[in-house]
């Protein structure tokens, strides 16, 4: 019998997840069906439970439901607990297991696809909301030399840094405290891009040869990619590779096989 999966979010019509998982399934000869579901903003819990009760095997969860899906889980991975949010659900015998593969997706895209060397790197993570929280532990596990979390609201950055102190040292600060610091990698995990804005950071905070990474993607360069290019970034990347890599981690969790991501990233480009 064909196993059923779906991605749930709101909005959802532009999600690339069905195309990504269809490509993985074809490549690895897995018999699955993968749909998109528009989650109800008030009752998404019912939508998820209904899909599971109907025999669904698993789900991907996207904006704005990752925290609410977390609350539905019976058990979860350590990285999901750290993130306080899940993007992957596994349903088995009325049991709901949650995982968060976003951070692993980011690290794999940067480290494996683009060969960024994390060890000894000075990293600036912009934002202290759900997106930043979801990638913090996997970033710290790469043992960078320095990881600074900078947020428009400084107190949230301080709190996030303090919450992950057991994994590795991170420094929290406000966006306006970044003067006279240079970073080898600046990751944009803010929601500023939704309104075509860029977080206001000093012009000189990207080191010579430094990279920028925007966790979102678009058909044209994102505002933060444009910032990177204008400020001399050696690489100014968007989040398409992260999207495919986080999907591959979910697929691996569900199906027990690791798909080849490179042809899928190329197809989407
Ligand atoms: P997400 O789950 O996408 O992270 P969120 O939890 O609402 O969404 O967090 C949004 C993040 O983007 C926050 O860090 C927010 O900063 P504040 O905590 O100060 O609100 C940040 N953000 C949103 N718009 C921004 C802008 N125009 N410039 C800088 N940061 C912005």
PDB file of C-alpha atoms and ligand atoms in Angstrom:
ATOM      1  CA  UNK A   1       0.000   0.000   0.000  1.00  0.00           C
ATOM      2  CA  UNK A   2       1.266   3.497  -0.870  1.00  0.00           C
ATOM      3  CA  UNK A   3       2.383   5.419   2.237  1.00  0.00           C
ATOM      4  CA  UNK A   4       0.982   8.932   2.471  1.00  0.00           C
ATOM      5  CA  UNK A   5       2.772  12.120   3.527  1.00  0.00           C
ATOM      6  CA  UNK A   6       1.952  15.820   3.276  1.00  0.00           C
ATOM      7  CA  UNK A   7       3.269  19.279   4.026  1.00  0.00           C
ATOM      8  CA  UNK A   8       1.008  21.542   6.054  1.00  0.00           C
ATOM      9  CA  UNK A   9       1.324  25.321   6.274  1.00  0.00           C
ATOM     10  CA  UNK A  10      -0.561  28.545   5.616  1.00  0.00           C
ATOM     11  CA  UNK A  11      -0.069  29.712   2.904  1.00  0.00           C
ATOM     12  CA  UNK A  12       0.967  26.474   1.197  1.00  0.00           C
ATOM     13  CA  UNK A  13       0.241  26.730  -2.542  1.00  0.00           C
ATOM     14  CA  UNK A  14       3.829  27.678  -3.474  1.00  0.00           C
ATOM     15  CA  UNK A  15       5.496  24.973  -1.380  1.00  0.00           C
ATOM     16  CA  UNK A  16       8.175  23.091  -3.275  1.00  0.00           C
ATOM     17  CA  UNK A  17       8.099  20.162  -0.838  1.00  0.00           C
ATOM     18  CA  UNK A  18       5.778  17.952  -2.975  1.00  0.00           C
ATOM     19  CA  UNK A  19       8.123  18.305  -5.972  1.00  0.00           C
ATOM     20  CA  UNK A  20      11.185  17.638  -3.814  1.00  0.00           C
ATOM     21  CA  UNK A  21       9.752  14.495  -2.196  1.00  0.00           C
ATOM     22  CA  UNK A  22       8.407  13.210  -5.527  1.00  0.00           C
ATOM     23  CA  UNK A  23      11.916  13.549  -6.936  1.00  0.00           C
ATOM     24  CA  UNK A  24      13.442  11.748  -3.928  1.00  0.00           C
ATOM     25  CA  UNK A  25      10.856   8.960  -4.206  1.00  0.00           C
ATOM     26  CA  UNK A  26      11.487   8.452  -7.920  1.00  0.00           C
ATOM     27  CA  UNK A  27      15.237   8.405  -7.369  1.00  0.00           C
ATOM     28  CA  UNK A  28      15.101   5.857  -4.507  1.00  0.00           C
ATOM     29  CA  UNK A  29      12.122   3.842  -5.859  1.00  0.00           C
ATOM     30  CA  UNK A  30       9.958   4.544  -2.819  1.00  0.00           C
ATOM     31  CA  UNK A  31       6.204   4.107  -3.242  1.00  0.00           C
ATOM     32  CA  UNK A  32       4.823   7.243  -1.570  1.00  0.00           C
ATOM     33  CA  UNK A  33       2.206   9.895  -2.117  1.00  0.00           C
ATOM     34  CA  UNK A  34       3.006  13.440  -0.909  1.00  0.00           C
ATOM     35  CA  UNK A  35       0.405  16.223  -0.879  1.00  0.00           C
ATOM     36  CA  UNK A  36       0.116  19.797   0.340  1.00  0.00           C
ATOM     37  CA  UNK A  37      -2.499  20.776   2.928  1.00  0.00           C
ATOM     38  CA  UNK A  38      -3.629  24.301   3.750  1.00  0.00           C
ATOM     39  CA  UNK A  39      -3.714  24.297   7.549  1.00  0.00           C
ATOM     40  CA  UNK A  40      -6.543  26.074   9.320  1.00  0.00           C
ATOM     41  CA  UNK A  41      -5.088  28.997  11.271  1.00  0.00           C
ATOM     42  CA  UNK A  42      -7.340  28.285  14.256  1.00  0.00           C
ATOM     43  CA  UNK A  43      -7.635  24.503  14.152  1.00  0.00           C
ATOM     44  CA  UNK A  44      -4.460  23.157  12.561  1.00  0.00           C
ATOM     45  CA  UNK A  45      -4.202  20.559  15.338  1.00  0.00           C
ATOM     46  CA  UNK A  46      -7.410  18.993  14.006  1.00  0.00           C
ATOM     47  CA  UNK A  47      -6.013  18.964  10.454  1.00  0.00           C
ATOM     48  CA  UNK A  48      -2.867  17.162  11.585  1.00  0.00           C
ATOM     49  CA  UNK A  49      -4.750  14.657  13.735  1.00  0.00           C
ATOM     50  CA  UNK A  50      -7.183  13.954  10.913  1.00  0.00           C
ATOM     51  CA  UNK A  51      -4.371  13.236   8.464  1.00  0.00           C
ATOM     52  CA  UNK A  52      -2.770  10.834  10.951  1.00  0.00           C
ATOM     53  CA  UNK A  53      -6.100   9.149  11.757  1.00  0.00           C
ATOM     54  CA  UNK A  54      -6.727   8.653   8.019  1.00  0.00           C
ATOM     55  CA  UNK A  55      -3.578   6.548   7.817  1.00  0.00           C
ATOM     56  CA  UNK A  56      -1.014   9.243   6.976  1.00  0.00           C
ATOM     57  CA  UNK A  57       2.552   8.147   7.768  1.00  0.00           C
ATOM     58  CA  UNK A  58       4.169  11.527   8.314  1.00  0.00           C
ATOM     59  CA  UNK A  59       4.057  15.246   7.716  1.00  0.00           C
ATOM     60  CA  UNK A  60       6.265  18.217   7.113  1.00  0.00           C
ATOM     61  CA  UNK A  61       5.170  21.322   8.973  1.00  0.00           C
ATOM     62  CA  UNK A  62       5.947  24.815   7.791  1.00  0.00           C
ATOM     63  CA  UNK A  63       5.189  28.421   8.703  1.00  0.00           C
ATOM     64  CA  UNK A  64       3.333  29.306  10.889  1.00  0.00           C
ATOM     65  CA  UNK A  65       2.647  25.940  12.550  1.00  0.00           C
ATOM     66  CA  UNK A  66       6.014  24.548  13.680  1.00  0.00           C
ATOM     67  CA  UNK A  67       5.543  25.489  17.342  1.00  0.00           C
ATOM     68  CA  UNK A  68       1.970  24.219  17.457  1.00  0.00           C
ATOM     69  CA  UNK A  69       2.998  20.912  15.881  1.00  0.00           C
ATOM     70  CA  UNK A  70       5.653  20.618  18.598  1.00  0.00           C
ATOM     71  CA  UNK A  71       2.907  20.730  21.220  1.00  0.00           C
ATOM     72  CA  UNK A  72       1.191  17.751  19.556  1.00  0.00           C
ATOM     73  CA  UNK A  73       4.213  15.448  19.830  1.00  0.00           C
ATOM     74  CA  UNK A  74       4.342  12.519  22.264  1.00  0.00           C
ATOM     75  CA  UNK A  75       8.129  12.214  21.874  1.00  0.00           C
ATOM     76  CA  UNK A  76      10.716  14.209  19.964  1.00  0.00           C
ATOM     77  CA  UNK A  77      14.392  14.497  19.065  1.00  0.00           C
ATOM     78  CA  UNK A  78      16.774  16.542  21.169  1.00  0.00           C
ATOM     79  CA  UNK A  79      17.204  19.054  18.343  1.00  0.00           C
ATOM     80  CA  UNK A  80      13.420  19.495  18.151  1.00  0.00           C
ATOM     81  CA  UNK A  81      13.255  20.095  21.888  1.00  0.00           C
ATOM     82  CA  UNK A  82      15.995  22.727  21.605  1.00  0.00           C
ATOM     83  CA  UNK A  83      14.205  24.426  18.755  1.00  0.00           C
ATOM     84  CA  UNK A  84      10.830  24.316  20.517  1.00  0.00           C
ATOM     85  CA  UNK A  85       9.448  23.606  17.061  1.00  0.00           C
ATOM     86  CA  UNK A  86       9.153  20.686  14.645  1.00  0.00           C
ATOM     87  CA  UNK A  87       9.157  20.538  10.862  1.00  0.00           C
ATOM     88  CA  UNK A  88       8.803  16.753  10.630  1.00  0.00           C
ATOM     89  CA  UNK A  89       6.208  14.436  12.158  1.00  0.00           C
ATOM     90  CA  UNK A  90       6.122  10.643  12.145  1.00  0.00           C
ATOM     91  CA  UNK A  91       2.833   8.891  12.917  1.00  0.00           C
ATOM     92  CA  UNK A  92       2.910   5.312  14.176  1.00  0.00           C
ATOM     93  CA  UNK A  93       0.223   3.460  16.143  1.00  0.00           C
ATOM     94  CA  UNK A  94      -1.367   6.661  17.494  1.00  0.00           C
ATOM     95  CA  UNK A  95       2.058   7.901  18.549  1.00  0.00           C
ATOM     96  CA  UNK A  96       3.389  11.220  17.232  1.00  0.00           C
ATOM     97  CA  UNK A  97       7.163  11.697  16.992  1.00  0.00           C
ATOM     98  CA  UNK A  98       8.589  15.107  16.105  1.00  0.00           C
ATOM     99  CA  UNK A  99      11.932  16.174  14.673  1.00  0.00           C
ATOM    100  CA  UNK A 100      13.428  19.420  13.438  1.00  0.00           C
ATOM    101  CA  UNK A 101      15.676  18.989  10.414  1.00  0.00           C
ATOM    102  CA  UNK A 102      16.093  22.686   9.550  1.00  0.00           C
ATOM    103  CA  UNK A 103      19.434  23.186  11.270  1.00  0.00           C
ATOM    104  CA  UNK A 104      20.888  19.996   9.832  1.00  0.00           C
ATOM    105  CA  UNK A 105      19.690  21.166   6.417  1.00  0.00           C
ATOM    106  CA  UNK A 106      21.463  24.499   6.809  1.00  0.00           C
ATOM    107  CA  UNK A 107      24.696  22.905   7.992  1.00  0.00           C
ATOM    108  CA  UNK A 108      24.652  20.282   5.219  1.00  0.00           C
ATOM    109  CA  UNK A 109      24.002  22.886   2.534  1.00  0.00           C
ATOM    110  CA  UNK A 110      26.808  25.128   3.708  1.00  0.00           C
ATOM    111  CA  UNK A 111      29.286  22.423   4.725  1.00  0.00           C
ATOM    112  CA  UNK A 112      28.688  19.645   2.166  1.00  0.00           C
ATOM    113  CA  UNK A 113      27.273  21.425  -0.892  1.00  0.00           C
ATOM    114  CA  UNK A 114      29.313  24.626  -0.665  1.00  0.00           C
ATOM    115  CA  UNK A 115      32.301  23.444   1.407  1.00  0.00           C
ATOM    116  CA  UNK A 116      32.128  26.208   3.990  1.00  0.00           C
ATOM    117  CA  UNK A 117      34.657  25.457   6.724  1.00  0.00           C
ATOM    118  CA  UNK A 118      32.895  26.004  10.047  1.00  0.00           C
ATOM    119  CA  UNK A 119      35.840  25.141  12.245  1.00  0.00           C
ATOM    120  CA  UNK A 120      37.371  28.353  13.515  1.00  0.00           C
ATOM    121  CA  UNK A 121      34.848  30.504  11.653  1.00  0.00           C
ATOM    122  CA  UNK A 122      33.340  33.681  13.091  1.00  0.00           C
ATOM    123  CA  UNK A 123      29.584  33.426  12.532  1.00  0.00           C
ATOM    124  CA  UNK A 124      26.887  36.052  12.891  1.00  0.00           C
ATOM    125  CA  UNK A 125      23.318  34.762  13.177  1.00  0.00           C
ATOM    126  CA  UNK A 126      20.752  37.522  12.572  1.00  0.00           C
ATOM    127  CA  UNK A 127      17.400  37.080  14.311  1.00  0.00           C
ATOM    128  CA  UNK A 128      16.223  35.433  17.507  1.00  0.00           C
ATOM    129  CA  UNK A 129      12.817  34.067  16.511  1.00  0.00           C
ATOM    130  CA  UNK A 130      11.788  30.515  15.641  1.00  0.00           C
ATOM    131  CA  UNK A 131      13.965  30.316  12.529  1.00  0.00           C
ATOM    132  CA  UNK A 132      17.139  31.280  14.434  1.00  0.00           C
ATOM    133  CA  UNK A 133      16.314  29.025  17.357  1.00  0.00           C
ATOM    134  CA  UNK A 134      15.821  26.070  15.000  1.00  0.00           C
ATOM    135  CA  UNK A 135      19.358  26.216  13.612  1.00  0.00           C
ATOM    136  CA  UNK A 136      21.362  27.285  16.641  1.00  0.00           C
ATOM    137  CA  UNK A 137      22.312  23.891  18.131  1.00  0.00           C
ATOM    138  CA  UNK A 138      23.476  22.357  14.813  1.00  0.00           C
ATOM    139  CA  UNK A 139      25.546  25.506  14.149  1.00  0.00           C
ATOM    140  CA  UNK A 140      27.182  25.411  17.578  1.00  0.00           C
ATOM    141  CA  UNK A 141      27.935  21.702  17.101  1.00  0.00           C
ATOM    142  CA  UNK A 142      30.171  22.664  14.142  1.00  0.00           C
ATOM    143  CA  UNK A 143      32.511  24.298  16.682  1.00  0.00           C
ATOM    144  CA  UNK A 144      32.875  27.751  15.166  1.00  0.00           C
ATOM    145  CA  UNK A 145      35.398  30.076  16.772  1.00  0.00           C
ATOM    146  CA  UNK A 146      32.690  32.571  17.640  1.00  0.00           C
ATOM    147  CA  UNK A 147      28.925  32.685  17.246  1.00  0.00           C
ATOM    148  CA  UNK A 148      27.117  35.958  17.776  1.00  0.00           C
ATOM    149  CA  UNK A 149      23.314  36.133  17.742  1.00  0.00           C
ATOM    150  CA  UNK A 150      22.193  39.677  16.920  1.00  0.00           C
ATOM    151  CA  UNK A 151      18.583  40.744  17.034  1.00  0.00           C
ATOM    152  CA  UNK A 152      16.626  43.979  16.663  1.00  0.00           C
ATOM    153  CA  UNK A 153      15.291  43.277  20.161  1.00  0.00           C
ATOM    154  CA  UNK A 154      18.504  42.554  22.060  1.00  0.00           C
ATOM    155  CA  UNK A 155      16.864  40.850  25.045  1.00  0.00           C
ATOM    156  CA  UNK A 156      15.628  38.015  22.812  1.00  0.00           C
ATOM    157  CA  UNK A 157      19.164  37.427  21.528  1.00  0.00           C
ATOM    158  CA  UNK A 158      20.500  37.334  25.101  1.00  0.00           C
ATOM    159  CA  UNK A 159      17.843  34.809  26.093  1.00  0.00           C
ATOM    160  CA  UNK A 160      18.553  32.574  23.096  1.00  0.00           C
ATOM    161  CA  UNK A 161      22.301  32.608  23.748  1.00  0.00           C
ATOM    162  CA  UNK A 162      21.730  31.732  27.401  1.00  0.00           C
ATOM    163  CA  UNK A 163      19.355  28.881  26.494  1.00  0.00           C
ATOM    164  CA  UNK A 164      22.004  27.058  24.437  1.00  0.00           C
ATOM    165  CA  UNK A 165      24.960  27.665  26.746  1.00  0.00           C
ATOM    166  CA  UNK A 166      25.330  23.909  27.366  1.00  0.00           C
ATOM    167  CA  UNK A 167      25.880  23.191  23.648  1.00  0.00           C
ATOM    168  CA  UNK A 168      28.490  25.863  23.029  1.00  0.00           C
ATOM    169  CA  UNK A 169      29.237  29.502  23.674  1.00  0.00           C
ATOM    170  CA  UNK A 170      27.080  32.015  21.861  1.00  0.00           C
ATOM    171  CA  UNK A 171      26.958  35.760  22.457  1.00  0.00           C
ATOM    172  CA  UNK A 172      23.670  37.624  22.253  1.00  0.00           C
ATOM    173  CA  UNK A 173      23.454  41.322  21.342  1.00  0.00           C
ATOM    174  CA  UNK A 174      21.420  43.980  19.565  1.00  0.00           C
ATOM    175  CA  UNK A 175      21.850  44.771  15.859  1.00  0.00           C
ATOM    176  CA  UNK A 176      23.203  48.159  16.941  1.00  0.00           C
ATOM    177  CA  UNK A 177      26.092  46.574  18.890  1.00  0.00           C
ATOM    178  CA  UNK A 178      27.927  45.053  15.915  1.00  0.00           C
ATOM    179  CA  UNK A 179      30.436  47.822  15.227  1.00  0.00           C
ATOM    180  CA  UNK A 180      34.096  46.884  14.817  1.00  0.00           C
ATOM    181  CA  UNK A 181      33.391  43.184  14.440  1.00  0.00           C
ATOM    182  CA  UNK A 182      34.004  41.115  11.297  1.00  0.00           C
ATOM    183  CA  UNK A 183      32.410  37.769  10.465  1.00  0.00           C
ATOM    184  CA  UNK A 184      33.281  34.994   8.023  1.00  0.00           C
ATOM    185  CA  UNK A 185      29.636  34.004   7.655  1.00  0.00           C
ATOM    186  CA  UNK A 186      26.484  36.049   8.213  1.00  0.00           C
ATOM    187  CA  UNK A 187      23.236  34.066   8.285  1.00  0.00           C
ATOM    188  CA  UNK A 188      19.934  35.889   7.945  1.00  0.00           C
ATOM    189  CA  UNK A 189      17.259  34.176  10.054  1.00  0.00           C
ATOM    190  CA  UNK A 190      15.081  37.280  10.443  1.00  0.00           C
ATOM    191  CA  UNK A 191      11.699  37.868   8.867  1.00  0.00           C
ATOM    192  CA  UNK A 192      12.890  41.217   7.433  1.00  0.00           C
ATOM    193  CA  UNK A 193      12.945  39.785   3.892  1.00  0.00           C
ATOM    194  CA  UNK A 194       9.171  39.290   3.966  1.00  0.00           C
ATOM    195  CA  UNK A 195       8.915  43.042   3.553  1.00  0.00           C
ATOM    196  CA  UNK A 196      11.963  43.190   1.224  1.00  0.00           C
ATOM    197  CA  UNK A 197      14.029  44.657   4.039  1.00  0.00           C
ATOM    198  CA  UNK A 198      17.479  43.824   5.335  1.00  0.00           C
ATOM    199  CA  UNK A 199      18.323  43.913   9.057  1.00  0.00           C
ATOM    200  CA  UNK A 200      20.242  47.116   9.721  1.00  0.00           C
ATOM    201  CA  UNK A 201      23.798  45.942  10.319  1.00  0.00           C
ATOM    202  CA  UNK A 202      27.047  47.879   9.858  1.00  0.00           C
ATOM    203  CA  UNK A 203      28.562  47.906   6.366  1.00  0.00           C
ATOM    204  CA  UNK A 204      31.876  46.583   7.659  1.00  0.00           C
ATOM    205  CA  UNK A 205      30.727  43.490   9.559  1.00  0.00           C
ATOM    206  CA  UNK A 206      31.466  41.085   6.697  1.00  0.00           C
ATOM    207  CA  UNK A 207      35.129  39.985   6.770  1.00  0.00           C
ATOM    208  CA  UNK A 208      37.222  39.943   3.583  1.00  0.00           C
ATOM    209  CA  UNK A 209      36.283  36.726   1.803  1.00  0.00           C
ATOM    210  CA  UNK A 210      33.220  36.348   4.055  1.00  0.00           C
ATOM    211  CA  UNK A 211      30.004  34.623   2.981  1.00  0.00           C
ATOM    212  CA  UNK A 212      26.339  35.535   3.446  1.00  0.00           C
ATOM    213  CA  UNK A 213      23.459  33.063   3.673  1.00  0.00           C
ATOM    214  CA  UNK A 214      19.777  33.941   3.521  1.00  0.00           C
ATOM    215  CA  UNK A 215      17.613  31.162   4.969  1.00  0.00           C
ATOM    216  CA  UNK A 216      14.840  31.960   2.516  1.00  0.00           C
ATOM    217  CA  UNK A 217      14.850  31.752  -1.273  1.00  0.00           C
ATOM    218  CA  UNK A 218      13.029  33.417  -4.117  1.00  0.00           C
ATOM    219  CA  UNK A 219      13.028  33.213  -7.902  1.00  0.00           C
ATOM    220  CA  UNK A 220      15.240  36.305  -7.987  1.00  0.00           C
ATOM    221  CA  UNK A 221      17.981  37.332  -5.531  1.00  0.00           C
ATOM    222  CA  UNK A 222      16.652  38.002  -2.039  1.00  0.00           C
ATOM    223  CA  UNK A 223      17.200  41.394  -0.398  1.00  0.00           C
ATOM    224  CA  UNK A 224      19.859  39.885   1.875  1.00  0.00           C
ATOM    225  CA  UNK A 225      21.631  38.191  -1.049  1.00  0.00           C
ATOM    226  CA  UNK A 226      21.736  41.595  -2.728  1.00  0.00           C
ATOM    227  CA  UNK A 227      23.203  43.034   0.494  1.00  0.00           C
ATOM    228  CA  UNK A 228      25.895  40.342   0.460  1.00  0.00           C
ATOM    229  CA  UNK A 229      26.809  41.024  -3.158  1.00  0.00           C
ATOM    230  CA  UNK A 230      26.903  44.782  -2.577  1.00  0.00           C
ATOM    231  CA  UNK A 231      29.223  44.267   0.406  1.00  0.00           C
ATOM    232  CA  UNK A 232      31.734  42.031  -1.368  1.00  0.00           C
ATOM    233  CA  UNK A 233      30.631  38.584  -0.160  1.00  0.00           C
ATOM    234  CA  UNK A 234      32.718  35.768  -1.657  1.00  0.00           C
ATOM    235  CA  UNK A 235      29.463  33.779  -1.768  1.00  0.00           C
ATOM    236  CA  UNK A 236      25.960  35.218  -1.272  1.00  0.00           C
ATOM    237  CA  UNK A 237      23.710  32.172  -0.960  1.00  0.00           C
ATOM    238  CA  UNK A 238      19.964  31.733  -0.620  1.00  0.00           C
ATOM    239  CA  UNK A 239      18.113  29.002   1.279  1.00  0.00           C
ATOM    240  CA  UNK A 240      17.087  26.723  -1.598  1.00  0.00           C
ATOM    241  CA  UNK A 241      19.812  24.197  -0.752  1.00  0.00           C
ATOM    242  CA  UNK A 242      18.747  24.260   2.901  1.00  0.00           C
ATOM    243  CA  UNK A 243      15.163  23.558   1.839  1.00  0.00           C
ATOM    244  CA  UNK A 244      16.201  20.480  -0.132  1.00  0.00           C
ATOM    245  CA  UNK A 245      18.585  19.258   2.566  1.00  0.00           C
ATOM    246  CA  UNK A 246      16.023  19.548   5.370  1.00  0.00           C
ATOM    247  CA  UNK A 247      13.610  17.608   3.149  1.00  0.00           C
ATOM    248  CA  UNK A 248      16.243  14.923   2.605  1.00  0.00           C
ATOM    249  CA  UNK A 249      16.641  14.546   6.373  1.00  0.00           C
ATOM    250  CA  UNK A 250      12.880  14.126   6.738  1.00  0.00           C
ATOM    251  CA  UNK A 251      12.811  11.590   3.892  1.00  0.00           C
ATOM    252  CA  UNK A 252      15.629   9.640   5.511  1.00  0.00           C
ATOM    253  CA  UNK A 253      13.741   9.587   8.812  1.00  0.00           C
ATOM    254  CA  UNK A 254      10.553   8.316   7.160  1.00  0.00           C
ATOM    255  CA  UNK A 255      11.963   5.913   4.566  1.00  0.00           C
ATOM    256  CA  UNK A 256      15.380   4.928   5.924  1.00  0.00           C
ATOM    257  CA  UNK A 257      17.153   5.865   2.685  1.00  0.00           C
ATOM    258  CA  UNK A 258      19.272   8.919   1.959  1.00  0.00           C
ATOM    259  CA  UNK A 259      18.358  10.606  -1.334  1.00  0.00           C
ATOM    260  CA  UNK A 260      20.884  12.370  -3.548  1.00  0.00           C
ATOM    261  CA  UNK A 261      20.118  16.081  -3.157  1.00  0.00           C
ATOM    262  CA  UNK A 262      22.332  17.579  -5.885  1.00  0.00           C
ATOM    263  CA  UNK A 263      20.088  16.700  -8.875  1.00  0.00           C
ATOM    264  CA  UNK A 264      17.021  17.927  -6.976  1.00  0.00           C
ATOM    265  CA  UNK A 265      18.644  21.287  -6.153  1.00  0.00           C
ATOM    266  CA  UNK A 266      19.671  21.575  -9.808  1.00  0.00           C
ATOM    267  CA  UNK A 267      16.134  20.733 -10.971  1.00  0.00           C
ATOM    268  CA  UNK A 268      14.615  23.456  -8.760  1.00  0.00           C
ATOM    269  CA  UNK A 269      17.145  26.055  -9.929  1.00  0.00           C
TER     270      UNK A 269
HETATM  271  P1  LIG B   1      10.490  33.222  12.551  1.00  0.00           P
HETATM  272  O1  LIG B   1       9.790  31.992  13.044  1.00  0.00           O
HETATM  273  O2  LIG B   1      10.478  33.379  11.046  1.00  0.00           O
HETATM  274  O3  LIG B   1      11.858  33.367  13.123  1.00  0.00           O
HETATM  275  P2  LIG B   1       9.536  35.163  14.430  1.00  0.00           P
HETATM  276  O4  LIG B   1       9.660  34.186  15.543  1.00  0.00           O
HETATM  277  O5  LIG B   1       8.360  36.072  14.378  1.00  0.00           O
HETATM  278  O6  LIG B   1       9.559  34.442  13.039  1.00  0.00           O
HETATM  279  O7  LIG B   1      10.874  36.046  14.423  1.00  0.00           O
HETATM  280  C1  LIG B   1      11.100  37.031  13.470  1.00  0.00           C
HETATM  281  C2  LIG B   1      12.528  37.533  13.631  1.00  0.00           C
HETATM  282  O8  LIG B   1      12.831  38.468  12.589  1.00  0.00           O
HETATM  283  C3  LIG B   1      12.784  38.243  14.923  1.00  0.00           C
HETATM  284  O9  LIG B   1      14.121  38.020  15.317  1.00  0.00           O
HETATM  285  C4  LIG B   1      12.545  39.722  14.523  1.00  0.00           C
HETATM  286  O10 LIG B   1      13.177  40.650  15.371  1.00  0.00           O
HETATM  287  P3  LIG B   1      12.448  41.128  16.725  1.00  0.00           P
HETATM  288  O11 LIG B   1      12.621  40.003  17.720  1.00  0.00           O
HETATM  289  O12 LIG B   1      13.158  42.359  17.151  1.00  0.00           O
HETATM  290  O13 LIG B   1      11.008  41.361  16.367  1.00  0.00           O
HETATM  291  C5  LIG B   1      13.197  39.710  13.171  1.00  0.00           C
HETATM  292  N1  LIG B   1      12.764  40.780  12.269  1.00  0.00           N
HETATM  293  C6  LIG B   1      11.557  40.919  11.665  1.00  0.00           C
HETATM  294  N2  LIG B   1      11.545  42.006  10.882  1.00  0.00           N
HETATM  295  C7  LIG B   1      12.768  42.580  10.982  1.00  0.00           C
HETATM  296  C8  LIG B   1      13.387  43.737  10.403  1.00  0.00           C
HETATM  297  N3  LIG B   1      12.732  44.511   9.553  1.00  0.00           N
HETATM  298  N4  LIG B   1      14.665  43.999  10.730  1.00  0.00           N
HETATM  299  C9  LIG B   1      15.339  43.210  11.599  1.00  0.00           C
HETATM  300  N5  LIG B   1      14.819  42.107  12.185  1.00  0.00           N
HETATM  301  C10 LIG B   1      13.552  41.800  11.872  1.00  0.00           C
END
